[in-house]
Amino acid sequence: MSHPLEHEDHFFAPRCILVNGPVIVGAGPSGLAVAAGLKKQGVPFIVLERANCIASLWQNRTYDRLKLHLPKQFCQLPYFPFPRKFPEYPSKYQFINYLQSYADHFDISPRFNESVQCATYDDACGLWRVRTSSVRGGEVEYICRWLVVATGENADKVVPEFEGLKDEFGGNVIHACDYKSGEDFRGKRVLVVGCGNSGMEVSLDLCHHNAAPSMVVRSSLHVLPREILGKSTFELAVSMMKWLPIGLVDKIMLVTAKMVLGNIEKYGLKRPQMGPLQLKNIEGKTPVLDIGALKKIRAGKIKIVPGIKRFTRGRVELVNGENLEIDSVILATGYCSNVPSWLKENEFFSKEGFPRAPFPNGWKGKAGIYAVGFTRKGLSGASLDATRVAQDIGKIWKEETSHKKQSVAVACPRKCKSHF
């Protein structure tokens, strides 16, 4: 196993560190999974994380009642199963504890509070240059043979603009990433903008705290029961897809969902023309797995409303002309990739921040760049890509270092520390 060896040099700014292995950007589940795979092969690496902890999305930007939407066997990371005592759908806090145990088990120590500002490929020396800034104001440039982009699909929140929301409405406005509990909204009239899993669960949580949520549903969506006859809907779909074409599985799922949930269109929830699995594969839109929100919708506890036209003082005008008095707005409007803001490359990644090649071929690009956590297939997709990436880098690293005795010859224009 290689160990870091650094030599202090105060004459160059930003500080330069040469890494004899990959730099992994992101210490969420994807980055941790890649690091674990590399650790098992004895490949040195550095993990860079802009936050002060691992899995910052889970720790800092999720609501208290959150649980994994899928059974735990579909959410565990490579080489390290969930504890048997965990329930089928672990809570947010149980999942965070699992991830911390995962990092401890594989001795993964990310460099926290280092935000990547720019990553470019240097054709002259055939290496990547990754420049970071820290909360302390210092800058570091890491030079590496491989770059693993593991910041994922949900790095930054999406905040749409609505007429009057900022300058006229006057009430409390937050994104769902800042929502923790409905306790602060008790007795309030709350407009929840967005009807995905987050929007549904936030609306349900608001009901449990005696708030009055109205949920904006602008477009069609699939709502499926989380379980059918005591079995995970997702698990049933995965099993059927081993034997049946995806279109037929979609039809079976929709017929079953209608039998279990009834006709949801009469409540303003229209289904798309394309089936839920096909829609997920083609457009990346995840179906809602109902855990109780539909019951509240049927009872009138959650009001379904159409799109927003504008906000005025304490009110919202909808596209159908209806006006609602509201106290607060929660934007359950999702997240996006932040890769285009720092990765100076446009061949492997699209302008939306996703690999151009569709799953399962989007994990490896040219010149030593890799992507993990962009499959739109959740933690199971991220784990699959992480295993591929770690094995690919490990194979190349072992071949190269066996000839170079674990040293890297670099035509570097300035002196660097070494991380071997």
XYZ file of N, CA, C and O in Angstrom, residues 243-330:
352
model
N -37.517 -11.100 -17.418
C -38.205 -12.039 -18.306
C -39.091 -11.358 -19.335
O -39.408 -11.959 -20.366
N -39.505 -10.123 -19.072
C -40.480 -9.452 -19.934
C -39.919 -8.150 -20.492
O -39.080 -7.502 -19.850
N -40.388 -7.714 -21.665
C -39.948 -6.424 -22.202
C -40.457 -5.269 -21.342
O -41.506 -5.390 -20.680
N -39.743 -4.169 -21.367
C -40.049 -3.053 -20.472
C -41.448 -2.489 -20.711
O -42.141 -2.080 -19.775
N -41.890 -2.487 -21.983
C -43.226 -1.971 -22.273
C -44.319 -2.789 -21.610
O -45.304 -2.232 -21.096
N -44.157 -4.110 -21.599
C -45.146 -4.977 -20.961
C -45.107 -4.821 -19.445
O -46.156 -4.804 -18.777
N -43.908 -4.688 -18.895
C -43.798 -4.467 -17.447
C -44.481 -3.159 -17.061
O -45.184 -3.090 -16.046
N -44.305 -2.126 -17.875
C -44.972 -0.849 -17.617
C -46.484 -1.020 -17.574
O -47.170 -0.464 -16.686
N -47.039 -1.759 -18.521
C -48.493 -1.967 -18.565
C -48.970 -2.704 -17.317
O -50.003 -2.351 -16.733
N -48.222 -3.716 -16.915
C -48.588 -4.459 -15.704
C -48.549 -3.542 -14.483
O -49.449 -3.572 -13.624
N -47.502 -2.705 -14.401
C -47.369 -1.801 -13.253
C -48.520 -0.798 -13.199
O -49.052 -0.506 -12.122
N -48.923 -0.281 -14.355
C -49.985 0.722 -14.379
C -51.338 0.116 -14.035
O -52.143 0.729 -13.318
N -51.608 -1.087 -14.542
C -52.866 -1.759 -14.200
C -52.910 -2.042 -12.702
O -53.937 -1.806 -12.027
N -51.793 -2.532 -12.167
C -51.731 -2.838 -10.738
C -51.870 -1.573 -9.900
O -52.565 -1.562 -8.875
N -51.204 -0.488 -10.339
C -51.289 0.776 -9.601
C -52.720 1.297 -9.561
O -53.179 1.815 -8.530
N -53.447 1.158 -10.660
C -54.837 1.624 -10.685
C -55.706 0.802 -9.758
O -56.619 1.311 -9.089
N -55.420 -0.510 -9.692
C -56.179 -1.371 -8.775
C -55.922 -0.992 -7.319
O -56.835 -1.001 -6.486
N -54.673 -0.644 -7.002
C -54.308 -0.334 -5.613
C -54.678 1.099 -5.235
O -55.220 1.345 -4.145
N -54.397 2.040 -6.131
C -54.561 3.466 -5.806
C -55.866 4.057 -6.312
O -56.269 5.138 -5.868
N -56.510 3.364 -7.274
C -57.714 3.915 -7.866
C -57.389 4.904 -8.972
O -56.244 5.040 -9.405
N -58.399 5.622 -9.417
C -58.231 6.612 -10.482
C -57.732 7.926 -9.886
O -58.503 8.668 -9.257
N -56.453 8.219 -10.088
C -55.890 9.433 -9.474
C -56.071 10.668 -10.359
O -55.859 11.794 -9.891
N -56.495 10.478 -11.593
C -56.629 11.624 -12.492
C -57.749 12.558 -12.059
O -57.703 13.766 -12.313
N -58.759 12.026 -11.391
C -59.872 12.879 -10.955
C -59.448 13.843 -9.853
O -60.179 14.777 -9.516
N -58.244 13.627 -9.290
C -57.716 14.547 -8.280
C -56.726 15.549 -8.883
O -56.089 16.314 -8.161
N -56.573 15.515 -10.209
C -55.660 16.441 -10.875
C -54.286 15.879 -11.130
O -53.358 16.623 -11.473
N -54.133 14.567 -10.970
C -52.837 13.910 -11.192
C -52.925 13.077 -12.469
O -53.342 11.924 -12.455
N -52.555 13.674 -13.583
C -52.648 13.004 -14.877
C -51.387 12.186 -15.152
O -50.276 12.637 -14.897
N -51.582 10.993 -15.687
C -50.453 10.130 -16.001
C -49.899 10.452 -17.384
O -50.651 10.777 -18.305
N -48.572 10.339 -17.568
C -47.970 10.527 -18.889
C -48.369 9.410 -19.848
O -48.809 8.337 -19.426
N -48.222 9.661 -21.134
C -48.501 8.638 -22.135
C -47.480 7.505 -22.046
O -47.817 6.345 -22.232
N -46.233 7.844 -21.778
C -45.175 6.847 -21.678
C -45.205 6.186 -20.311
O -45.509 6.828 -19.304
N -44.911 4.896 -20.262
C -44.923 4.168 -19.007
C -43.847 4.635 -18.042
O -42.870 5.279 -18.444
N -43.967 4.312 -16.755
C -43.034 4.830 -15.742
C -41.588 4.381 -15.928
O -40.662 5.177 -15.723
N -41.377 3.121 -16.314
C -40.006 2.640 -16.481
C -39.372 3.206 -17.747
O -38.199 3.593 -17.742
N -40.131 3.269 -18.816
C -39.611 3.856 -20.053
C -39.321 5.335 -19.866
O -38.311 5.851 -20.355
N -40.189 6.040 -19.155
C -39.990 7.467 -18.913
C -38.734 7.707 -18.080
O -37.979 8.661 -18.325
N -38.502 6.831 -17.127
C -37.299 6.936 -16.299
C -36.048 6.716 -17.132
O -35.057 7.449 -17.013
N -36.085 5.708 -18.010
C -34.921 5.393 -18.832
C -34.619 6.480 -19.849
O -33.462 6.829 -20.082
N -35.644 7.037 -20.465
C -35.455 7.975 -21.569
C -35.261 9.407 -21.081
O -34.378 10.123 -21.556
N -36.087 9.836 -20.134
C -36.050 11.235 -19.697
C -35.535 11.411 -18.279
O -35.364 12.543 -17.825
N -35.294 10.323 -17.574
C -34.768 10.423 -16.218
C -35.789 10.853 -15.181
O -35.415 11.207 -14.060
N -37.083 10.830 -15.517
C -38.119 11.248 -14.579
C -38.521 10.072 -13.690
O -38.993 9.046 -14.171
N -38.347 10.261 -12.399
C -38.616 9.197 -11.436
C -40.084 9.176 -11.046
O -40.651 10.223 -10.721
N -40.734 8.018 -11.062
C -42.125 7.967 -10.595
C -42.205 8.225 -9.098
O -41.266 7.936 -8.350
N -43.323 8.769 -8.672
C -43.555 8.989 -7.249
C -43.981 7.671 -6.620
O -44.870 6.985 -7.122
N -43.328 7.311 -5.522
C -43.719 6.135 -4.755
C -44.519 6.616 -3.552
O -43.980 7.258 -2.649
N -45.801 6.337 -3.563
C -46.701 6.903 -2.555
C -46.512 6.248 -1.197
O -46.487 5.021 -1.070
N -46.375 7.080 -0.161
C -46.262 6.579 1.210
C -47.348 7.182 2.114
O -47.222 7.155 3.336
N -48.391 7.723 1.484
C -49.489 8.267 2.285
C -50.054 9.574 1.789
O -51.127 10.008 2.244
N -49.371 10.236 0.857
C -49.850 11.530 0.378
C -51.182 11.411 -0.358
O -52.048 12.295 -0.244
N -51.373 10.337 -1.124
C -52.626 10.190 -1.878
C -53.844 10.133 -0.959
O -54.918 10.663 -1.294
N -53.708 9.517 0.179
C -54.811 9.463 1.142
C -55.195 10.874 1.585
O -56.390 11.197 1.715
N -54.198 11.714 1.792
C -54.465 13.093 2.198
C -55.063 13.900 1.038
O -55.896 14.785 1.263
N -54.644 13.583 -0.183
C -55.202 14.272 -1.348
C -56.681 13.915 -1.504
O -57.533 14.783 -1.740
N -57.022 12.628 -1.366
C -58.419 12.205 -1.469
C -59.276 12.857 -0.386
O -60.442 13.199 -0.620
N -58.682 13.029 0.793
C -59.428 13.613 1.912
C -59.487 15.132 1.845
O -60.137 15.757 2.696
N -58.822 15.722 0.854
C -58.828 17.174 0.730
C -57.846 17.875 1.641
O -57.839 19.113 1.737
N -57.004 17.119 2.316
C -56.008 17.724 3.212
C -54.841 18.325 2.428
O -54.190 19.254 2.903
N -54.550 17.756 1.272
C -53.574 18.336 0.343
C -54.344 18.751 -0.894
O -54.966 17.912 -1.557
N -54.317 20.022 -1.214
C -55.043 20.545 -2.373
C -54.128 20.542 -3.589
O -52.987 21.006 -3.514
N -54.615 20.023 -4.708
C -53.854 20.024 -5.953
C -54.245 21.249 -6.767
O -55.435 21.499 -7.007
N -53.240 22.030 -7.171
C -53.507 23.246 -7.946
C -52.635 23.242 -9.206
O -51.592 22.582 -9.244
N -53.061 23.976 -10.253
C -52.280 24.018 -11.495
C -51.099 24.978 -11.392
O -50.724 25.400 -10.294
N -50.525 25.333 -12.536
C -49.327 26.166 -12.551
C -49.536 27.568 -12.014
O -50.666 28.052 -11.840
N -48.420 28.237 -11.761
C -48.410 29.574 -11.160
C -48.316 30.644 -12.254
O -47.498 30.541 -13.165
N -49.144 31.683 -12.116
C -49.049 32.830 -13.024
C -48.204 33.929 -12.408
O -47.263 34.431 -13.014
N -48.550 34.325 -11.190
C -47.757 35.362 -10.503
C -48.067 35.348 -9.011
O -49.083 34.791 -8.572
N -47.160 35.976 -8.250
C -47.374 36.181 -6.818
C -47.671 37.652 -6.553
O -47.105 38.538 -7.203
N -48.559 37.882 -5.605
C -48.787 39.234 -5.100
C -48.678 39.169 -3.572
O -48.346 38.122 -3.010
N -48.954 40.265 -2.907
C -48.784 40.321 -1.459
C -49.639 39.265 -0.762
O -50.867 39.357 -0.734
N -48.998 38.236 -0.218
C -49.695 37.199 0.529
C -50.594 36.309 -0.302
O -51.406 35.559 0.259
N -50.436 36.354 -1.618
C -51.330 35.584 -2.485
C -50.556 35.014 -3.672
O -49.464 35.489 -4.014
N -51.171 34.019 -4.320
C -50.649 33.494 -5.568
C -51.804 33.375 -6.558
O -52.900 32.934 -6.214
N -51.570 33.846 -7.776
C -52.544 33.697 -8.849
C -52.120 32.524 -9.724
O -50.976 32.460 -10.181
N -53.045 31.598 -9.947
C -52.774 30.404 -10.718
C -53.156 30.601 -12.182
O -53.865 31.556 -12.528
N -52.686 29.710 -13.043
C -52.928 29.858 -14.485
C -54.396 29.706 -14.845
O -54.829 30.146 -15.921
N -55.189 29.107 -13.966
C -56.626 28.979 -14.232
C -57.423 30.155 -13.704
O -58.666 30.133 -13.716
N -56.729 31.192 -13.197
C -57.383 32.387 -12.698
C -57.693 32.367 -11.218
O -58.074 33.398 -10.642
N -57.532 31.240 -10.579
C -57.809 31.133 -9.149
C -56.759 31.867 -8.338
O -55.578 31.897 -8.691
N -57.189 32.487 -7.245
C -56.283 33.162 -6.321
C -56.316 32.459 -4.971
O -57.400 32.139 -4.460
N -55.120 32.221 -4.406
C -55.027 31.595 -3.094
C -54.297 32.504 -2.128
O -53.292 33.133 -2.485
N -54.803 32.565 -0.907
C -54.066 33.243 0.155
C -53.088 32.233 0.749
O -53.471 31.123 1.125
N -51.815 32.611 0.817
C -50.792 31.700 1.347
C -49.841 32.456 2.266
O -49.664 33.674 2.141
N -49.264 31.725 3.180
C -48.304 32.301 4.130
C -46.860 32.010 3.738
O -45.976 32.831 3.992
N -46.628 30.824 3.148
C -45.262 30.398 2.848
C -45.226 29.639 1.523
O -46.243 29.101 1.066
N -44.025 29.584 0.957
C -43.801 28.842 -0.283
C -42.605 27.924 -0.071
O -41.550 28.353 0.411
N -42.773 26.651 -0.429
C -41.670 25.688 -0.397
C -41.428 25.222 -1.822
O -42.323 24.669 -2.466
